[in-house]
């Protein structure tokens, strides 16, 4: 398998944190060139501090963390402390970061990396609102054809939304950014709620992380203990959906996922459905395909992969 060189754009967030760990624990398949942060689950200062904490936990302070956008392109910022707690990663006690963010702006870093690396070799993974990537595409349209692929967690097809009946959080927070990305012509893989809602952090799965007997395994279990309580109340399920690591898992082991090529168009105007990923799953519009959209996932295989990789850290 060819090793993917990736940028991770993220708003940690418990599930973002576990996605970062999965990527850092998989050096045979993935090289993380930089982490850029965005306001989303919590404001930018906290998502940046949280990214630094995760890299320190993983012993990977060589990876730069570059703070990006403080607010969406057009809308006011909407955050999710009601899910992730005040810090954005409530649960286990982690020390304040000892390392500092890199200088510069995350949007500039995305442009710089895409211009510096050979065209078609860098994959951009978005785990939060797509503000930074959209701003990069607007500022430097020449980078679009240089991106190998965008792999994004966001949206919902048959599953609807988790913030409104129509909209998933990442797209709802910055629908105008998502609209820019989905119109950009860059190949996209979209992992929507249809997939992530099948990836439940059940008690058994959490206990497997805990029983790794490592600090990282313990912290992962404690993050999930905290994160799942909201979804368990909301959905009445055994465990909450572990969304963002699906993006990294798709890169490492795409056979865990099934989906199809579709047209995805983002609703930006309607008060009722703003942030909806209008997905032509049944190919009824004739609009050109712009995304591979996942649906089915081997959830046991996904958690096996996560447990094995997090056990390496
Ligand atoms: C997405 O929203 C955030 O709260 C999670 O980190 C994930 O990226 C799920 O809707
Ligand atoms: Ca996220």
mmCIF file of C-alpha atoms and ligand atoms in Angstrom:
data_model
loop_
_atom_site.group_PDB
_atom_site.id
_atom_site.type_symbol
_atom_site.label_atom_id
_atom_site.label_comp_id
_atom_site.label_asym_id
_atom_site.label_seq_id
_atom_site.Cartn_x
_atom_site.Cartn_y
_atom_site.Cartn_z
ATOM 1 C CA UNK A 1 0.000 0.000 0.000
ATOM 2 C CA UNK A 2 1.312 3.473 -0.804
ATOM 3 C CA UNK A 3 1.917 5.668 2.172
ATOM 4 C CA UNK A 4 -0.439 8.642 2.228
ATOM 5 C CA UNK A 5 0.869 12.066 3.114
ATOM 6 C CA UNK A 6 -1.918 13.941 4.857
ATOM 7 C CA UNK A 7 -2.942 17.240 6.381
ATOM 8 C CA UNK A 8 -5.430 16.895 9.238
ATOM 9 C CA UNK A 9 -7.782 19.832 9.714
ATOM 10 C CA UNK A 10 -9.590 19.384 12.996
ATOM 11 C CA UNK A 11 -11.577 20.795 15.953
ATOM 12 C CA UNK A 12 -10.766 18.444 18.860
ATOM 13 C CA UNK A 13 -13.208 17.167 20.183
ATOM 14 C CA UNK A 14 -12.990 13.648 21.685
ATOM 15 C CA UNK A 15 -13.492 11.810 18.398
ATOM 16 C CA UNK A 16 -11.071 14.147 16.594
ATOM 17 C CA UNK A 17 -8.489 13.299 19.265
ATOM 18 C CA UNK A 18 -8.902 9.573 18.657
ATOM 19 C CA UNK A 19 -8.637 10.176 14.890
ATOM 20 C CA UNK A 20 -5.329 11.983 15.456
ATOM 21 C CA UNK A 21 -4.064 9.067 17.551
ATOM 22 C CA UNK A 22 -5.074 6.561 14.869
ATOM 23 C CA UNK A 23 -3.165 8.518 12.214
ATOM 24 C CA UNK A 24 -0.064 8.957 14.365
ATOM 25 C CA UNK A 25 -0.081 5.262 15.275
ATOM 26 C CA UNK A 26 -0.094 4.207 11.612
ATOM 27 C CA UNK A 27 3.265 5.329 10.158
ATOM 28 C CA UNK A 28 3.369 2.542 7.575
ATOM 29 C CA UNK A 29 0.244 3.883 5.913
ATOM 30 C CA UNK A 30 0.160 7.561 6.891
ATOM 31 C CA UNK A 31 2.518 10.478 7.293
ATOM 32 C CA UNK A 32 0.956 13.478 9.030
ATOM 33 C CA UNK A 33 2.510 16.606 7.513
ATOM 34 C CA UNK A 34 0.694 19.096 9.743
ATOM 35 C CA UNK A 35 -2.386 19.547 11.891
ATOM 36 C CA UNK A 36 -4.431 22.688 11.308
ATOM 37 C CA UNK A 37 -7.116 23.674 13.780
ATOM 38 C CA UNK A 38 -10.476 25.320 13.319
ATOM 39 C CA UNK A 39 -13.232 26.647 15.557
ATOM 40 C CA UNK A 40 -16.023 24.094 15.752
ATOM 41 C CA UNK A 41 -16.732 21.869 18.720
ATOM 42 C CA UNK A 42 -15.216 24.630 20.879
ATOM 43 C CA UNK A 43 -13.529 27.965 20.033
ATOM 44 C CA UNK A 44 -10.145 28.031 18.300
ATOM 45 C CA UNK A 45 -7.961 28.533 21.401
ATOM 46 C CA UNK A 46 -9.334 25.333 22.869
ATOM 47 C CA UNK A 47 -9.227 23.219 19.703
ATOM 48 C CA UNK A 48 -5.590 24.291 19.260
ATOM 49 C CA UNK A 49 -4.663 23.504 22.864
ATOM 50 C CA UNK A 50 -6.441 20.168 22.580
ATOM 51 C CA UNK A 51 -4.557 19.233 19.404
ATOM 52 C CA UNK A 52 -1.277 20.033 21.172
ATOM 53 C CA UNK A 53 -2.315 17.894 24.145
ATOM 54 C CA UNK A 54 -3.066 14.939 21.883
ATOM 55 C CA UNK A 55 0.285 15.188 20.088
ATOM 56 C CA UNK A 56 2.059 15.384 23.445
ATOM 57 C CA UNK A 57 0.119 12.347 24.670
ATOM 58 C CA UNK A 58 1.250 10.474 21.563
ATOM 59 C CA UNK A 59 4.842 11.715 21.931
ATOM 60 C CA UNK A 60 4.662 13.353 18.493
ATOM 61 C CA UNK A 61 5.455 17.007 19.112
ATOM 62 C CA UNK A 62 7.429 16.978 15.858
ATOM 63 C CA UNK A 63 4.115 17.421 13.986
ATOM 64 C CA UNK A 64 3.261 21.146 13.721
ATOM 65 C CA UNK A 65 -0.113 22.376 14.996
ATOM 66 C CA UNK A 66 -1.144 25.517 13.128
ATOM 67 C CA UNK A 67 -4.158 27.531 14.341
ATOM 68 C CA UNK A 68 -6.601 28.397 11.583
ATOM 69 C CA UNK A 69 -10.002 30.069 11.358
ATOM 70 C CA UNK A 70 -11.757 31.534 14.386
ATOM 71 C CA UNK A 71 -15.168 31.652 12.776
ATOM 72 C CA UNK A 72 -17.069 30.286 9.786
ATOM 73 C CA UNK A 73 -16.931 32.050 6.415
ATOM 74 C CA UNK A 74 -20.363 33.665 6.734
ATOM 75 C CA UNK A 75 -22.353 32.408 9.747
ATOM 76 C CA UNK A 76 -21.734 33.067 13.405
ATOM 77 C CA UNK A 77 -19.865 30.309 15.211
ATOM 78 C CA UNK A 78 -22.012 27.566 16.764
ATOM 79 C CA UNK A 79 -20.145 25.302 19.208
ATOM 80 C CA UNK A 80 -20.856 21.949 20.864
ATOM 81 C CA UNK A 81 -19.855 22.184 24.536
ATOM 82 C CA UNK A 82 -23.145 20.391 25.188
ATOM 83 C CA UNK A 83 -21.495 17.269 23.773
ATOM 84 C CA UNK A 84 -17.758 17.659 24.348
ATOM 85 C CA UNK A 85 -17.800 19.631 27.643
ATOM 86 C CA UNK A 86 -16.295 23.019 28.376
ATOM 87 C CA UNK A 87 -12.757 22.144 27.286
ATOM 88 C CA UNK A 88 -13.887 20.237 24.194
ATOM 89 C CA UNK A 89 -12.162 17.120 25.545
ATOM 90 C CA UNK A 90 -13.688 16.769 29.008
ATOM 91 C CA UNK A 91 -13.083 13.543 30.904
ATOM 92 C CA UNK A 92 -9.507 12.534 31.708
ATOM 93 C CA UNK A 93 -7.132 15.076 33.249
ATOM 94 C CA UNK A 94 -4.474 16.016 30.717
ATOM 95 C CA UNK A 95 -1.743 18.533 31.491
ATOM 96 C CA UNK A 96 -1.805 21.924 29.796
ATOM 97 C CA UNK A 97 0.309 21.721 26.651
ATOM 98 C CA UNK A 98 4.011 22.325 27.157
ATOM 99 C CA UNK A 99 4.518 22.927 23.440
ATOM 100 C CA UNK A 100 3.384 25.990 21.503
ATOM 101 C CA UNK A 101 1.442 26.144 18.258
ATOM 102 C CA UNK A 102 3.455 26.792 15.102
ATOM 103 C CA UNK A 103 3.612 30.354 13.867
ATOM 104 C CA UNK A 104 1.481 31.444 10.933
ATOM 105 C CA UNK A 105 -2.113 30.760 10.013
ATOM 106 C CA UNK A 106 -3.601 27.344 9.287
ATOM 107 C CA UNK A 107 -5.083 28.517 5.977
ATOM 108 C CA UNK A 108 -1.667 29.711 4.795
ATOM 109 C CA UNK A 109 -0.103 26.438 5.923
ATOM 110 C CA UNK A 110 -2.568 24.431 3.835
ATOM 111 C CA UNK A 111 -1.691 26.535 0.783
ATOM 112 C CA UNK A 112 2.054 26.324 1.461
ATOM 113 C CA UNK A 113 2.082 22.550 1.903
ATOM 114 C CA UNK A 114 0.000 21.963 -1.213
ATOM 115 C CA UNK A 115 2.275 24.214 -3.260
ATOM 116 C CA UNK A 116 5.486 22.746 -1.831
ATOM 117 C CA UNK A 117 4.665 19.052 -2.272
ATOM 118 C CA UNK A 118 4.368 17.387 -5.678
ATOM 119 C CA UNK A 119 0.887 17.795 -7.171
ATOM 120 C CA UNK A 120 -1.480 14.955 -6.366
ATOM 121 C CA UNK A 121 0.466 13.650 -3.374
ATOM 122 C CA UNK A 122 -1.273 15.318 -0.417
ATOM 123 C CA UNK A 123 -4.627 14.210 1.003
ATOM 124 C CA UNK A 124 -6.562 16.705 3.131
ATOM 125 C CA UNK A 125 -8.617 15.194 5.965
ATOM 126 C CA UNK A 126 -11.288 17.428 7.469
ATOM 127 C CA UNK A 127 -12.685 16.380 10.831
ATOM 128 C CA UNK A 128 -14.558 19.601 11.594
ATOM 129 C CA UNK A 129 -16.169 22.520 9.750
ATOM 130 C CA UNK A 130 -14.465 22.984 6.371
ATOM 131 C CA UNK A 131 -13.649 26.681 6.917
ATOM 132 C CA UNK A 132 -9.855 26.418 6.589
ATOM 133 C CA UNK A 133 -9.876 24.334 3.430
ATOM 134 C CA UNK A 134 -12.525 26.537 1.789
ATOM 135 C CA UNK A 135 -10.570 29.680 2.670
ATOM 136 C CA UNK A 136 -7.429 28.100 1.188
ATOM 137 C CA UNK A 137 -9.276 27.267 -2.034
ATOM 138 C CA UNK A 138 -10.683 30.780 -2.247
ATOM 139 C CA UNK A 139 -7.332 32.433 -1.552
ATOM 140 C CA UNK A 140 -5.281 30.154 -3.813
ATOM 141 C CA UNK A 141 -7.418 28.457 -6.475
ATOM 142 C CA UNK A 142 -4.223 26.958 -7.965
ATOM 143 C CA UNK A 143 -4.031 24.462 -5.072
ATOM 144 C CA UNK A 144 -7.298 22.688 -5.944
ATOM 145 C CA UNK A 145 -5.852 20.468 -8.683
ATOM 146 C CA UNK A 146 -2.843 19.712 -6.457
ATOM 147 C CA UNK A 147 -4.984 17.973 -3.785
ATOM 148 C CA UNK A 148 -5.000 14.184 -4.136
ATOM 149 C CA UNK A 149 -8.311 13.881 -2.309
ATOM 150 C CA UNK A 150 -10.348 15.423 0.489
ATOM 151 C CA UNK A 151 -11.606 12.893 3.031
ATOM 152 C CA UNK A 152 -14.225 14.453 5.270
ATOM 153 C CA UNK A 153 -16.473 13.499 8.145
ATOM 154 C CA UNK A 154 -19.744 15.310 7.680
ATOM 155 C CA UNK A 155 -23.321 15.283 6.537
ATOM 156 C CA UNK A 156 -26.049 12.716 6.549
ATOM 157 C CA UNK A 157 -27.850 11.012 3.682
ATOM 158 C CA UNK A 158 -30.664 8.742 4.915
ATOM 159 C CA UNK A 159 -29.705 9.396 8.525
ATOM 160 C CA UNK A 160 -30.682 13.082 8.481
ATOM 161 C CA UNK A 161 -28.916 15.491 10.803
ATOM 162 C CA UNK A 162 -27.699 15.610 14.388
ATOM 163 C CA UNK A 163 -28.018 19.375 14.946
ATOM 164 C CA UNK A 164 -31.207 19.962 12.997
ATOM 165 C CA UNK A 165 -33.394 17.298 11.379
ATOM 166 C CA UNK A 166 -31.533 18.026 8.130
ATOM 167 C CA UNK A 167 -27.981 19.019 9.083
ATOM 168 C CA UNK A 168 -24.967 17.344 10.634
ATOM 169 C CA UNK A 169 -22.746 19.466 12.915
ATOM 170 C CA UNK A 170 -19.637 19.966 10.739
ATOM 171 C CA UNK A 171 -21.641 21.061 7.700
ATOM 172 C CA UNK A 172 -24.178 23.028 9.752
ATOM 173 C CA UNK A 173 -21.447 25.123 11.400
ATOM 174 C CA UNK A 174 -20.038 26.269 8.053
ATOM 175 C CA UNK A 175 -22.279 25.326 5.127
ATOM 176 C CA UNK A 176 -20.739 28.035 2.924
ATOM 177 C CA UNK A 177 -17.313 26.447 3.361
ATOM 178 C CA UNK A 178 -18.660 22.996 2.553
ATOM 179 C CA UNK A 179 -20.308 24.477 -0.532
ATOM 180 C CA UNK A 180 -16.947 25.832 -1.731
ATOM 181 C CA UNK A 181 -15.271 22.453 -1.207
ATOM 182 C CA UNK A 182 -18.004 20.403 -2.902
ATOM 183 C CA UNK A 183 -17.950 22.736 -5.918
ATOM 184 C CA UNK A 184 -14.141 22.739 -6.163
ATOM 185 C CA UNK A 185 -13.706 19.733 -8.427
ATOM 186 C CA UNK A 186 -11.349 18.084 -5.923
ATOM 187 C CA UNK A 187 -12.062 14.339 -5.453
ATOM 188 C CA UNK A 188 -13.896 13.903 -2.142
ATOM 189 C CA UNK A 189 -14.701 10.988 0.122
ATOM 190 C CA UNK A 190 -17.526 11.890 2.490
ATOM 191 C CA UNK A 191 -18.111 9.808 5.619
ATOM 192 C CA UNK A 192 -21.585 10.840 6.816
ATOM 193 C CA UNK A 193 -23.645 10.004 9.884
ATOM 194 C CA UNK A 194 -25.049 7.015 7.980
ATOM 195 C CA UNK A 195 -21.651 5.370 8.489
ATOM 196 C CA UNK A 196 -20.601 6.808 11.834
ATOM 197 C CA UNK A 197 -23.884 5.998 13.574
ATOM 198 C CA UNK A 198 -23.007 2.332 13.038
ATOM 199 C CA UNK A 199 -19.696 2.784 14.871
ATOM 200 C CA UNK A 200 -20.908 2.747 18.470
ATOM 201 C CA UNK A 201 -18.471 2.904 21.364
ATOM 202 C CA UNK A 202 -20.195 0.154 23.334
ATOM 203 C CA UNK A 203 -19.121 -0.779 26.860
ATOM 204 C CA UNK A 204 -17.187 -3.791 25.537
ATOM 205 C CA UNK A 205 -15.316 -1.706 23.004
ATOM 206 C CA UNK A 206 -14.430 0.943 25.593
ATOM 207 C CA UNK A 207 -13.184 -1.736 27.987
ATOM 208 C CA UNK A 208 -10.876 -3.088 25.274
ATOM 209 C CA UNK A 209 -9.148 0.298 25.127
ATOM 210 C CA UNK A 210 -8.890 0.390 28.923
ATOM 211 C CA UNK A 211 -7.484 -3.105 29.123
ATOM 212 C CA UNK A 212 -4.608 -2.204 26.779
ATOM 213 C CA UNK A 213 -2.969 -1.200 30.049
ATOM 214 C CA UNK A 214 -1.288 1.878 28.578
ATOM 215 C CA UNK A 215 -1.695 5.570 29.353
ATOM 216 C CA UNK A 216 -3.048 6.253 25.851
ATOM 217 C CA UNK A 217 -5.494 3.332 26.104
ATOM 218 C CA UNK A 218 -6.706 4.598 29.488
ATOM 219 C CA UNK A 219 -7.169 8.165 28.229
ATOM 220 C CA UNK A 220 -9.027 6.914 25.144
ATOM 221 C CA UNK A 221 -11.396 4.901 27.349
ATOM 222 C CA UNK A 222 -11.999 7.909 29.606
ATOM 223 C CA UNK A 223 -12.694 10.179 26.622
ATOM 224 C CA UNK A 224 -15.248 7.675 25.384
ATOM 225 C CA UNK A 225 -16.790 7.326 28.854
ATOM 226 C CA UNK A 226 -17.471 11.063 28.725
ATOM 227 C CA UNK A 227 -18.380 11.356 25.047
ATOM 228 C CA UNK A 228 -20.858 8.512 24.969
ATOM 229 C CA UNK A 229 -23.062 9.781 27.768
ATOM 230 C CA UNK A 230 -24.710 12.400 25.554
ATOM 231 C CA UNK A 231 -25.396 10.059 22.664
ATOM 232 C CA UNK A 232 -26.630 7.303 24.932
ATOM 233 C CA UNK A 233 -29.197 9.725 26.363
ATOM 234 C CA UNK A 234 -30.053 11.044 22.908
ATOM 235 C CA UNK A 235 -30.256 7.829 20.917
ATOM 236 C CA UNK A 236 -30.881 5.297 23.696
ATOM 237 C CA UNK A 237 -28.089 3.144 22.252
ATOM 238 C CA UNK A 238 -25.264 1.206 23.910
ATOM 239 C CA UNK A 239 -22.502 3.719 23.199
ATOM 240 C CA UNK A 240 -22.236 6.870 21.121
ATOM 241 C CA UNK A 241 -21.040 7.087 17.512
ATOM 242 C CA UNK A 242 -17.271 7.434 17.122
ATOM 243 C CA UNK A 243 -17.315 9.682 14.059
ATOM 244 C CA UNK A 244 -13.972 11.200 13.070
ATOM 245 C CA UNK A 245 -11.576 8.206 13.214
ATOM 246 C CA UNK A 246 -13.639 6.780 10.317
ATOM 247 C CA UNK A 247 -11.841 9.267 8.040
ATOM 248 C CA UNK A 248 -8.432 7.878 8.957
ATOM 249 C CA UNK A 249 -9.688 4.285 8.971
ATOM 250 C CA UNK A 250 -10.957 4.775 5.400
ATOM 251 C CA UNK A 251 -7.421 5.749 4.352
ATOM 252 C CA UNK A 252 -5.811 2.801 6.127
ATOM 253 C CA UNK A 253 -8.379 0.097 5.380
ATOM 254 C CA UNK A 254 -10.925 1.246 2.763
ATOM 255 C CA UNK A 255 -12.356 -2.274 2.504
ATOM 256 C CA UNK A 256 -14.038 -1.721 5.885
ATOM 257 C CA UNK A 257 -16.382 0.732 4.141
ATOM 258 C CA UNK A 258 -18.881 0.552 1.311
ATOM 259 C CA UNK A 259 -20.431 3.430 -0.547
ATOM 260 C CA UNK A 260 -20.966 4.910 -3.971
ATOM 261 C CA UNK A 261 -20.129 7.877 -6.150
ATOM 262 C CA UNK A 262 -22.807 10.572 -5.980
ATOM 263 C CA UNK A 263 -23.467 14.226 -6.464
ATOM 264 C CA UNK A 264 -23.504 16.096 -3.150
ATOM 265 C CA UNK A 265 -24.790 19.678 -3.052
ATOM 266 C CA UNK A 266 -24.851 21.766 0.109
ATOM 267 C CA UNK A 267 -27.917 23.756 1.158
ATOM 268 C CA UNK A 268 -26.791 27.238 2.248
ATOM 269 C CA UNK A 269 -29.977 29.307 2.141
ATOM 270 C CA UNK A 270 -33.063 27.582 3.510
ATOM 271 C CA UNK A 271 -33.694 28.360 7.201
ATOM 272 C CA UNK A 272 -35.287 24.938 7.547
ATOM 273 C CA UNK A 273 -32.560 22.816 5.990
ATOM 274 C CA UNK A 274 -29.369 24.921 5.959
ATOM 275 C CA UNK A 275 -26.329 22.646 6.155
ATOM 276 C CA UNK A 276 -28.061 19.691 4.542
ATOM 277 C CA UNK A 277 -25.872 17.495 2.306
ATOM 278 C CA UNK A 278 -28.330 16.948 -0.538
ATOM 279 C CA UNK A 279 -27.014 13.647 -1.865
ATOM 280 C CA UNK A 280 -28.178 12.122 -5.125
ATOM 281 C CA UNK A 281 -27.792 8.552 -3.897
ATOM 282 C CA UNK A 282 -30.282 7.206 -6.452
ATOM 283 C CA UNK A 283 -28.707 9.167 -9.319
ATOM 284 C CA UNK A 284 -31.951 10.925 -10.207
ATOM 285 C CA UNK A 285 -30.618 14.387 -11.092
ATOM 286 C CA UNK A 286 -27.948 13.754 -13.693
ATOM 287 C CA UNK A 287 -25.662 16.129 -11.761
ATOM 288 C CA UNK A 288 -22.018 15.098 -12.023
ATOM 289 C CA UNK A 289 -20.514 12.901 -9.321
ATOM 290 C CA UNK A 290 -18.357 14.932 -6.960
ATOM 291 C CA UNK A 291 -17.960 12.597 -3.987
ATOM 292 C CA UNK A 292 -17.631 8.979 -2.937
ATOM 293 C CA UNK A 293 -20.131 8.731 -0.080
ATOM 294 C CA UNK A 294 -19.790 5.877 2.411
ATOM 295 C CA UNK A 295 -22.717 4.110 3.984
ATOM 296 C CA UNK A 296 -21.991 0.594 5.280
ATOM 297 C CA UNK A 297 -19.082 -0.117 7.602
ATOM 298 C CA UNK A 298 -17.660 -3.188 9.310
ATOM 299 C CA UNK A 299 -17.906 -1.685 12.803
ATOM 300 C CA UNK A 300 -16.156 -4.610 14.518
ATOM 301 C CA UNK A 301 -13.287 -4.360 12.037
ATOM 302 C CA UNK A 302 -13.122 -0.606 12.662
ATOM 303 C CA UNK A 303 -12.845 -1.007 16.430
ATOM 304 C CA UNK A 304 -10.344 -3.862 16.019
ATOM 305 C CA UNK A 305 -8.171 -1.542 13.919
ATOM 306 C CA UNK A 306 -8.509 1.296 16.426
ATOM 307 C CA UNK A 307 -7.690 -0.912 19.397
ATOM 308 C CA UNK A 308 -4.672 -2.465 17.725
ATOM 309 C CA UNK A 309 -3.255 0.889 16.587
ATOM 310 C CA UNK A 310 -3.910 2.764 19.826
ATOM 311 C CA UNK A 311 -2.202 -0.126 21.593
ATOM 312 C CA UNK A 312 0.989 0.790 19.734
ATOM 313 C CA UNK A 313 1.212 4.241 21.326
HETATM 314 C C1 LIG B 1 -19.014 15.708 14.100
HETATM 315 O O1 LIG B 1 -19.314 16.804 14.964
HETATM 316 C C2 LIG B 1 -18.365 16.894 15.990
HETATM 317 O O2 LIG B 1 -18.992 17.117 17.221
HETATM 318 C C3 LIG B 1 -17.564 15.635 15.955
HETATM 319 O O3 LIG B 1 -16.224 15.894 16.332
HETATM 320 C C4 LIG B 1 -17.672 15.173 14.542
HETATM 321 O O4 LIG B 1 -16.653 15.725 13.738
HETATM 322 C C5 LIG B 1 -20.155 14.720 14.146
HETATM 323 O O5 LIG B 1 -21.344 15.315 13.728
HETATM 324 CA CA1 LIG B 2 -14.731 16.865 14.711
#
